[in-house]
């Protein structure tokens, strides 16, 4: 009788490219400019990327496009978000009923705090030239830097599962 084994390493393979984008543009304007430069049609996704943090949960905006012809998924994801919490002042003083609002910056990938957005391109294999995409993205005004992220450096890979 033959013994069949399942190698879990097969499921651990990364089949996407991740491009970090540094810009001062808002998410919808960046998606608009990317749509103009690349042959894709990114649109706002109702399913935002949601991660759990110690303060609770936070959402990151996401723009999505699926190319049926090439079977490639495109995701433009926000990397920075601010979470605000309201805390009551516990000190007994003149202003004892004051509530303070504390804002905390949260990152989708904390290892890349300076990146504003990520362009995640799934199922690229050999059909896509990532360096050509980076060159095209660099032609967009208000984008200061574009570079490919080495997926081996990412410690919080689970945040990219959506």
XYZ file of N, CA, C and O in Angstrom:
648
model
N 0.836 -1.166 0.000
C 0.000 0.000 0.000
C 0.888 1.238 0.000
O 1.824 1.361 0.779
N 0.587 2.183 -0.869
C 1.388 3.395 -1.011
C 1.043 4.401 0.080
O -0.096 4.519 0.500
N 2.044 5.101 0.526
C 1.850 6.141 1.528
C 1.886 7.489 0.822
O 2.820 7.799 0.082
N 0.851 8.278 1.034
C 0.770 9.609 0.431
C 1.057 10.654 1.505
O 0.465 10.627 2.578
N 1.968 11.539 1.197
C 2.327 12.602 2.132
C 2.000 13.943 1.505
O 2.154 14.145 0.306
N 1.589 14.845 2.346
C 1.297 16.203 1.922
C 2.385 17.114 2.470
O 2.611 17.174 3.678
N 3.080 17.762 1.569
C 4.157 18.666 1.964
C 3.571 20.056 2.185
O 3.057 20.680 1.263
N 3.622 20.537 3.432
C 3.049 21.845 3.753
C 3.840 22.983 3.141
O 3.342 24.101 3.049
N 5.051 22.730 2.700
C 5.852 23.750 2.041
C 5.237 24.202 0.732
O 5.473 25.318 0.279
N 4.435 23.360 0.108
C 3.773 23.737 -1.136
C 2.775 24.868 -0.911
O 2.530 25.683 -1.783
N 2.160 24.918 0.250
C 1.177 25.950 0.542
C 1.829 27.240 1.026
O 1.184 28.270 1.108
N 3.091 27.160 1.355
C 3.809 28.300 1.896
C 4.443 29.163 0.808
O 5.029 30.196 1.099
N 4.323 28.754 -0.439
C 4.930 29.492 -1.528
C 4.242 30.839 -1.709
O 3.031 30.957 -1.579
N 5.028 31.837 -2.016
C 4.496 33.173 -2.238
C 4.358 33.375 -3.740
O 5.330 33.305 -4.480
N 3.131 33.605 -4.180
C 2.883 33.767 -5.607
C 2.403 35.176 -5.921
O 1.486 35.380 -6.700
N 3.017 36.164 -5.267
C 2.667 37.549 -5.546
C 3.912 38.421 -5.490
O 4.927 38.060 -4.902
N 3.822 39.559 -6.141
C 4.859 40.583 -6.065
C 4.295 41.740 -5.277
O 3.112 42.080 -5.415
N 5.120 42.362 -4.473
C 4.690 43.467 -3.632
C 5.559 44.681 -3.942
O 6.783 44.616 -3.850
N 4.893 45.768 -4.320
C 5.589 47.010 -4.657
C 5.197 48.070 -3.635
O 4.009 48.330 -3.434
N 6.185 48.655 -2.981
C 5.938 49.730 -2.018
C 5.917 51.065 -2.750
O 6.712 51.297 -3.663
N 4.986 51.925 -2.341
C 4.819 53.234 -2.975
C 4.871 54.314 -1.900
O 4.137 54.250 -0.919
N 5.727 55.308 -2.108
C 5.819 56.463 -1.224
C 5.194 57.652 -1.949
O 5.670 58.035 -3.027
N 4.136 58.218 -1.376
C 3.443 59.326 -2.016
C 2.660 60.129 -0.996
O 2.348 59.635 0.092
N 2.327 61.341 -1.368
C 1.468 62.171 -0.524
C 0.034 62.173 -1.044
O -0.827 62.844 -0.474
N -0.218 61.445 -2.118
C -1.568 61.381 -2.705
C -2.515 60.596 -1.819
O -2.103 59.691 -1.091
N -3.794 60.928 -1.908
C -4.811 60.140 -1.224
C -5.060 58.870 -2.028
O -4.728 58.795 -3.216
N -5.672 57.874 -1.388
C -5.812 56.561 -2.005
C -6.595 56.586 -3.321
O -6.189 55.963 -4.298
N -7.694 57.330 -3.384
C -8.503 57.336 -4.600
C -7.799 58.045 -5.748
O -7.932 57.656 -6.901
N -7.012 59.086 -5.435
C -6.275 59.784 -6.496
C -5.137 58.916 -7.020
O -4.880 58.880 -8.218
N -4.477 58.195 -6.116
C -3.407 57.296 -6.542
C -3.968 56.191 -7.432
O -3.385 55.864 -8.471
N -5.101 55.612 -7.051
C -5.729 54.570 -7.876
C -6.096 55.122 -9.244
O -5.914 54.445 -10.268
N -6.592 56.342 -9.292
C -6.948 56.976 -10.565
C -5.732 57.115 -11.473
O -5.778 56.771 -12.659
N -4.612 57.604 -10.927
C -3.404 57.777 -11.723
C -2.811 56.440 -12.162
O -2.301 56.317 -13.278
N -2.886 55.434 -11.307
C -2.400 54.100 -11.689
C -3.259 53.540 -12.823
O -2.739 52.941 -13.764
N -4.562 53.742 -12.752
C -5.458 53.282 -13.824
C -5.137 53.960 -15.150
O -5.275 53.351 -16.215
N -4.715 55.218 -15.102
C -4.359 55.927 -16.331
C -3.079 55.401 -16.945
O -2.956 55.329 -18.170
N -2.132 55.013 -16.096
C -0.812 54.607 -16.604
C -0.733 53.120 -16.959
O -0.029 52.745 -17.890
N -1.439 52.277 -16.209
C -1.385 50.832 -16.439
C -2.705 50.366 -17.060
O -3.732 50.996 -16.856
N -2.690 49.249 -17.763
C -3.940 48.752 -18.381
C -4.823 48.002 -17.381
O -5.186 46.844 -17.591
N -5.139 48.668 -16.267
C -5.988 48.055 -15.249
C -7.079 49.043 -14.855
O -7.030 50.214 -15.248
N -8.042 48.577 -14.079
C -9.148 49.420 -13.637
C -9.401 49.182 -12.147
O -10.356 48.511 -11.773
N -8.528 49.718 -11.320
C -8.688 49.581 -9.876
C -9.953 50.309 -9.424
O -10.207 51.424 -9.844
N -10.724 49.652 -8.575
C -11.918 50.292 -8.010
C -11.976 49.988 -6.520
O -11.447 48.981 -6.049
N -12.636 50.871 -5.789
C -12.727 50.748 -4.329
C -13.433 49.448 -3.976
O -14.513 49.153 -4.471
N -12.813 48.667 -3.122
C -13.382 47.397 -2.689
C -14.196 47.619 -1.424
O -13.801 48.367 -0.533
N -15.337 46.964 -1.351
C -16.158 47.037 -0.145
C -15.493 46.276 0.996
O -15.701 46.581 2.156
N -14.695 45.281 0.650
C -13.979 44.486 1.644
C -12.640 45.158 1.938
O -11.681 44.998 1.191
N -12.611 45.914 3.016
C -11.364 46.537 3.419
C -10.491 45.508 4.121
O -10.974 44.494 4.605
N -9.212 45.769 4.164
C -8.289 44.891 4.867
C -8.404 45.209 6.353
O -8.224 46.347 6.771
N -8.714 44.196 7.146
C -8.948 44.391 8.570
C -7.936 43.570 9.361
O -7.760 42.383 9.112
N -7.258 44.235 10.303
C -6.312 43.526 11.159
C -6.628 43.831 12.613
O -7.197 44.877 12.932
N -6.269 42.911 13.478
C -6.472 43.081 14.917
C -5.206 43.649 15.541
O -4.100 43.191 15.258
N -5.408 44.643 16.385
C -4.318 45.226 17.147
C -4.744 45.250 18.607
O -5.888 44.936 18.928
N -3.834 45.632 19.485
C -4.168 45.590 20.910
C -5.244 46.602 21.286
O -5.955 46.409 22.250
N -5.396 47.684 20.517
C -6.449 48.658 20.787
C -7.798 48.217 20.235
O -8.804 48.840 20.471
N -7.833 47.161 19.435
C -9.071 46.689 18.808
C -8.800 46.253 17.383
O -7.844 45.547 17.118
N -9.646 46.703 16.470
C -9.470 46.385 15.064
C -9.310 47.670 14.273
O -9.816 48.716 14.663
N -8.628 47.573 13.163
C -8.496 48.717 12.275
C -8.635 48.256 10.833
O -8.331 47.114 10.501
N -9.115 49.161 9.981
C -9.334 48.861 8.568
C -8.392 49.689 7.711
O -8.110 50.846 8.021
N -7.940 49.084 6.623
C -7.099 49.757 5.649
C -7.837 49.746 4.312
O -8.367 48.710 3.914
N -7.845 50.886 3.634
C -8.564 50.961 2.367
C -7.889 50.070 1.324
O -6.679 49.847 1.353
N -8.720 49.583 0.406
C -8.233 48.637 -0.601
C -8.922 48.914 -1.930
O -10.140 49.086 -1.991
N -8.134 48.970 -2.989
C -8.644 49.079 -4.344
C -8.258 47.789 -5.062
O -7.135 47.305 -4.920
N -9.198 47.241 -5.839
C -9.012 45.894 -6.381
C -9.376 45.864 -7.866
O -10.295 46.556 -8.317
N -8.644 45.031 -8.611
C -8.967 44.748 -10.012
C -8.524 43.322 -10.319
O -7.426 42.909 -9.939
N -9.399 42.586 -11.001
C -9.058 41.234 -11.425
C -9.067 41.186 -12.949
O -10.081 41.484 -13.590
N -7.930 40.822 -13.533
C -7.784 40.710 -14.976
C -8.180 39.297 -15.391
O -7.433 38.344 -15.141
N -9.355 39.155 -15.997
C -9.856 37.838 -16.402
C -8.978 37.202 -17.468
O -8.763 35.985 -17.467
N -8.485 38.014 -18.384
C -7.705 37.498 -19.505
C -6.399 36.841 -19.051
O -6.028 35.772 -19.509
N -5.714 37.475 -18.107
C -4.427 36.969 -17.632
C -4.517 36.292 -16.280
O -3.528 35.773 -15.781
N -5.697 36.336 -15.637
C -5.932 35.756 -14.299
C -4.983 36.338 -13.257
O -4.366 35.624 -12.472
N -4.879 37.668 -13.274
C -4.008 38.374 -12.340
C -4.857 39.272 -11.453
O -5.713 40.006 -11.939
N -4.594 39.227 -10.136
C -5.285 40.093 -9.182
C -4.381 41.265 -8.822
O -3.203 41.075 -8.522
N -4.947 42.454 -8.828
C -4.240 43.675 -8.464
C -4.892 44.255 -7.216
O -6.114 44.425 -7.174
N -4.110 44.563 -6.205
C -4.599 45.171 -4.973
C -3.738 46.370 -4.628
O -2.516 46.251 -4.536
N -4.377 47.519 -4.430
C -3.698 48.703 -3.919
C -4.173 48.872 -2.485
O -5.358 49.089 -2.236
N -3.253 48.733 -1.528
C -3.616 48.712 -0.118
C -2.907 49.842 0.613
O -1.714 50.076 0.426
N -3.647 50.499 1.464
C -3.116 51.546 2.327
C -2.239 50.900 3.399
O -2.575 49.849 3.925
N -1.112 51.515 3.723
C -0.235 50.955 4.754
C -0.386 51.658 6.098
O -0.172 51.058 7.131
N -0.779 52.934 6.090
C -0.861 53.711 7.326
C -2.312 54.038 7.645
O -3.096 54.355 6.760
N -2.636 53.967 8.923
C -3.965 54.349 9.387
C -3.833 54.879 10.810
O -2.896 54.532 11.519
N -4.778 55.693 11.221
C -4.768 56.216 12.583
C -5.979 55.690 13.326
O -7.092 55.726 12.824
N -5.739 55.197 14.534
C -6.802 54.697 15.399
C -6.928 55.671 16.559
O -5.936 56.013 17.194
N -8.153 56.118 16.812
C -8.350 57.043 17.922
C -9.153 56.370 19.023
O -10.106 55.644 18.763
N -8.733 56.611 20.243
C -9.395 56.071 21.430
C -9.735 57.226 22.347
O -8.980 58.187 22.452
N -10.865 57.094 23.012
C -11.232 58.105 23.993
C -11.033 57.524 25.381
O -11.523 56.440 25.683
N -10.293 58.250 26.207
C -10.039 57.809 27.575
C -10.476 58.902 28.527
O -10.242 60.083 28.287
N -11.093 58.484 29.616
C -11.477 59.434 30.657
C -10.293 59.669 31.576
O -9.554 58.754 31.907
N -10.150 60.902 31.981
C -9.078 61.263 32.903
C -9.437 60.731 34.287
O -10.502 61.006 34.813
N -8.539 59.946 34.872
C -8.823 59.333 36.174
C -8.331 60.171 37.345
O -8.602 59.849 38.493
N -7.597 61.226 37.080
C -7.093 62.072 38.159
C -8.211 62.949 38.717
O -9.044 63.465 37.984
N -8.237 63.114 40.001
C -9.227 63.973 40.644
C -8.666 65.394 40.697
O -7.810 65.708 41.513
N -9.136 66.225 39.820
C -8.718 67.610 39.825
C -9.838 68.484 39.276
O -10.965 68.032 39.141
N -9.523 69.680 38.942
C -10.510 70.626 38.454
C -11.179 70.151 37.164
O -12.349 70.395 36.939
N -10.445 69.435 36.339
C -10.965 68.971 35.060
C -11.175 67.459 35.074
O -10.802 66.765 34.158
N -11.805 66.935 36.077
C -11.919 65.493 36.245
C -12.856 64.833 35.246
O -12.788 63.648 35.022
N -13.740 65.578 34.630
C -14.666 64.987 33.660
C -14.188 65.137 32.222
O -14.972 65.031 31.287
N -12.930 65.393 32.054
C -12.379 65.592 30.719
C -12.054 64.237 30.088
O -11.464 63.373 30.728
N -12.487 64.068 28.848
C -12.099 62.868 28.117
C -11.027 63.253 27.109
O -11.119 64.285 26.441
N -10.022 62.433 27.015
C -8.927 62.685 26.096
C -9.039 61.739 24.918
O -9.410 60.586 25.083
N -8.728 62.245 23.753
C -8.713 61.405 22.567
C -7.262 61.157 22.185
O -6.499 62.088 21.940
N -6.897 59.902 22.162
C -5.531 59.512 21.851
C -5.527 58.838 20.480
O -6.272 57.889 20.246
N -4.688 59.342 19.582
C -4.579 58.737 18.262
C -3.257 57.976 18.170
O -2.221 58.449 18.633
N -3.345 56.808 17.575
C -2.184 55.940 17.411
C -2.047 55.584 15.943
O -3.040 55.249 15.293
N -0.843 55.664 15.411
C -0.609 55.241 14.032
C -0.453 53.731 13.997
O 0.281 53.160 14.794
N -1.143 53.118 13.044
C -1.097 51.669 12.870
C -0.651 51.390 11.443
O -1.055 52.084 10.510
N 0.168 50.354 11.262
C 0.702 50.012 9.946
C 0.289 48.595 9.568
O 0.293 47.701 10.408
N -0.044 48.418 8.294
C -0.368 47.084 7.781
C 0.873 46.200 7.852
O 0.813 45.073 8.319
N 1.993 46.729 7.395
C 3.282 46.047 7.499
C 4.227 46.947 8.291
O 4.831 47.870 7.736
N 4.344 46.707 9.595
C 5.158 47.588 10.445
C 6.637 47.632 10.065
O 7.327 48.579 10.418
N 7.118 46.648 9.328
C 8.522 46.647 8.926
C 8.809 47.740 7.900
O 9.953 48.126 7.694
N 7.761 48.201 7.220
C 7.897 49.211 6.166
C 7.047 50.426 6.522
O 6.106 50.775 5.819
N 7.398 51.088 7.620
C 6.612 52.215 8.135
C 6.633 53.431 7.219
O 5.721 54.240 7.253
N 7.650 53.555 6.403
C 7.742 54.740 5.541
C 6.920 54.593 4.267
O 6.611 55.585 3.618
N 6.538 53.379 3.899
C 5.727 53.172 2.699
C 4.285 53.584 2.972
O 3.733 53.278 4.023
N 3.691 54.301 2.032
C 2.314 54.761 2.196
C 1.312 53.750 1.659
O 0.226 53.581 2.210
N 1.654 53.074 0.554
C 0.766 52.106 -0.074
C 1.576 50.918 -0.565
O 2.782 51.014 -0.770
N 0.873 49.811 -0.776
C 1.462 48.632 -1.403
C 0.605 48.231 -2.591
O -0.623 48.250 -2.509
N 1.260 47.878 -3.676
C 0.580 47.313 -4.831
C 0.924 45.833 -4.851
O 2.069 45.452 -5.093
N -0.072 45.018 -4.544
C 0.121 43.563 -4.484
C -0.430 42.973 -5.781
O -1.608 43.129 -6.092
N 0.445 42.294 -6.518
C 0.066 41.698 -7.802
C 0.178 40.192 -7.643
O 1.281 39.658 -7.476
N -0.964 39.500 -7.696
C -1.004 38.054 -7.462
C -1.064 37.282 -8.775
O -1.629 37.751 -9.755
N -0.500 36.056 -8.754
C -0.482 35.125 -9.885
C 0.281 35.694 -11.077
O -0.132 35.551 -12.217
N 1.394 36.331 -10.818
C 2.134 36.967 -11.901
C 2.997 35.989 -12.685
O 3.123 36.130 -13.883
N 3.609 35.032 -12.025
C 4.508 34.044 -12.633
C 5.423 34.702 -13.659
O 6.209 35.559 -13.326
N 5.322 34.335 -14.935
C 6.216 34.897 -15.949
C 5.512 35.887 -16.873
O 6.115 36.400 -17.808
N 4.241 36.145 -16.636
C 3.488 36.992 -17.559
C 3.672 38.483 -17.297
O 3.270 39.295 -18.105
N 4.303 38.847 -16.196
C 4.377 40.248 -15.805
C 5.819 40.664 -15.562
O 6.578 39.952 -14.920
N 6.182 41.843 -16.073
C 7.497 42.410 -15.846
C 7.370 43.478 -14.765
O 6.894 44.585 -15.019
N 7.779 43.152 -13.550
C 7.600 44.036 -12.403
C 8.468 45.285 -12.532
O 8.049 46.378 -12.143
N 9.650 45.161 -13.102
C 10.512 46.338 -13.252
C 9.892 47.353 -14.213
O 10.036 48.566 -14.022
N 9.174 46.877 -15.211
C 8.482 47.776 -16.137
C 7.340 48.501 -15.419
O 7.114 49.690 -15.634
N 6.639 47.788 -14.543
C 5.557 48.399 -13.763
C 6.120 49.477 -12.847
O 5.547 50.568 -12.716
N 7.258 49.199 -12.200
C 7.892 50.188 -11.322
C 8.293 51.434 -12.113
O 8.119 52.555 -11.640
N 8.815 51.246 -13.307
C 9.209 52.378 -14.146
C 8.000 53.230 -14.510
O 8.057 54.467 -14.469
N 6.894 52.572 -14.835
C 5.661 53.295 -15.185
C 5.127 54.048 -13.968
O 4.705 55.205 -14.067
N 5.149 53.420 -12.795
C 4.656 54.070 -11.584
C 5.502 55.284 -11.218
O 4.985 56.262 -10.674
N 6.789 55.234 -11.505
C 7.674 56.367 -11.209
C 7.366 57.585 -12.071
O 7.789 58.697 -11.733
N 6.643 57.404 -13.172
C 6.296 58.545 -14.023
C 5.108 59.335 -13.470
O 4.828 60.427 -13.945
N 4.415 58.804 -12.476
C 3.279 59.506 -11.875
C 3.815 60.616 -10.974
O 4.684 60.387 -10.131
N 3.276 61.832 -11.172
C 3.669 62.955 -10.309
C 3.236 62.660 -8.879
O 2.255 61.966 -8.639
N 3.953 63.205 -7.927
C 3.696 63.072 -6.488
C 4.064 61.699 -5.928
O 3.827 61.453 -4.757
N 4.579 60.806 -6.732
C 5.140 59.560 -6.197
C 6.638 59.790 -6.047
O 7.329 60.070 -7.026
N 7.116 59.691 -4.820
C 8.529 59.987 -4.580
C 9.420 58.759 -4.714
O 10.579 58.882 -5.075
N 8.881 57.562 -4.415
C 9.698 56.350 -4.524
C 8.806 55.136 -4.757
O 7.691 55.054 -4.255
N 9.333 54.212 -5.538
C 8.674 52.933 -5.818
C 9.752 51.866 -5.801
O 10.795 52.022 -6.444
N 9.516 50.787 -5.050
C 10.493 49.704 -5.024
C 9.796 48.388 -4.709
O 8.719 48.356 -4.121
N 10.433 47.304 -5.115
C 9.918 45.968 -4.859
C 10.305 45.546 -3.451
O 11.451 45.734 -3.035
N 9.346 44.978 -2.739
C 9.581 44.518 -1.373
C 9.988 43.048 -1.426
O 9.326 42.235 -2.078
N 11.082 42.726 -0.764
C 11.510 41.345 -0.644
C 10.573 40.649 0.343
O 10.532 41.009 1.523
N 9.820 39.685 -0.124
C 8.808 39.035 0.715
C 9.423 38.244 1.868
O 8.732 37.929 2.822
N 10.710 37.950 1.799
C 11.369 37.258 2.905
C 11.607 38.182 4.096
O 11.835 37.717 5.204
N 11.568 39.497 3.875
C 11.769 40.460 4.953
C 10.485 40.745 5.724
O 10.530 41.365 6.775
N 9.363 40.310 5.214
C 8.078 40.621 5.835
C 7.836 39.666 6.995
O 7.780 38.451 6.813
N 7.680 40.220 8.194
C 7.401 39.409 9.377
C 5.903 39.205 9.566
O 5.475 38.202 10.125
N 5.111 40.161 9.113
C 3.658 40.090 9.305
C 2.968 39.731 7.987
O 2.100 40.453 7.501
N 3.343 38.599 7.409
C 2.780 38.138 6.137
C 1.286 37.847 6.229
O 0.580 37.924 5.242
N 0.818 37.505 7.417
C -0.598 37.198 7.578
C -1.484 38.404 7.299
O -2.657 38.236 6.948
N -0.961 39.620 7.429
C -1.743 40.808 7.128
C -2.012 40.962 5.644
O -2.870 41.736 5.245
N -1.268 40.234 4.821
C -1.445 40.314 3.371
C -2.375 39.235 2.828
O -2.520 39.087 1.624
N -2.996 38.468 3.723
C -3.935 37.440 3.288
C -5.334 38.032 3.323
O -5.863 38.342 4.371
N -5.899 38.226 2.137
C -7.261 38.753 2.022
C -7.849 38.338 0.706
O -7.213 37.864 -0.161
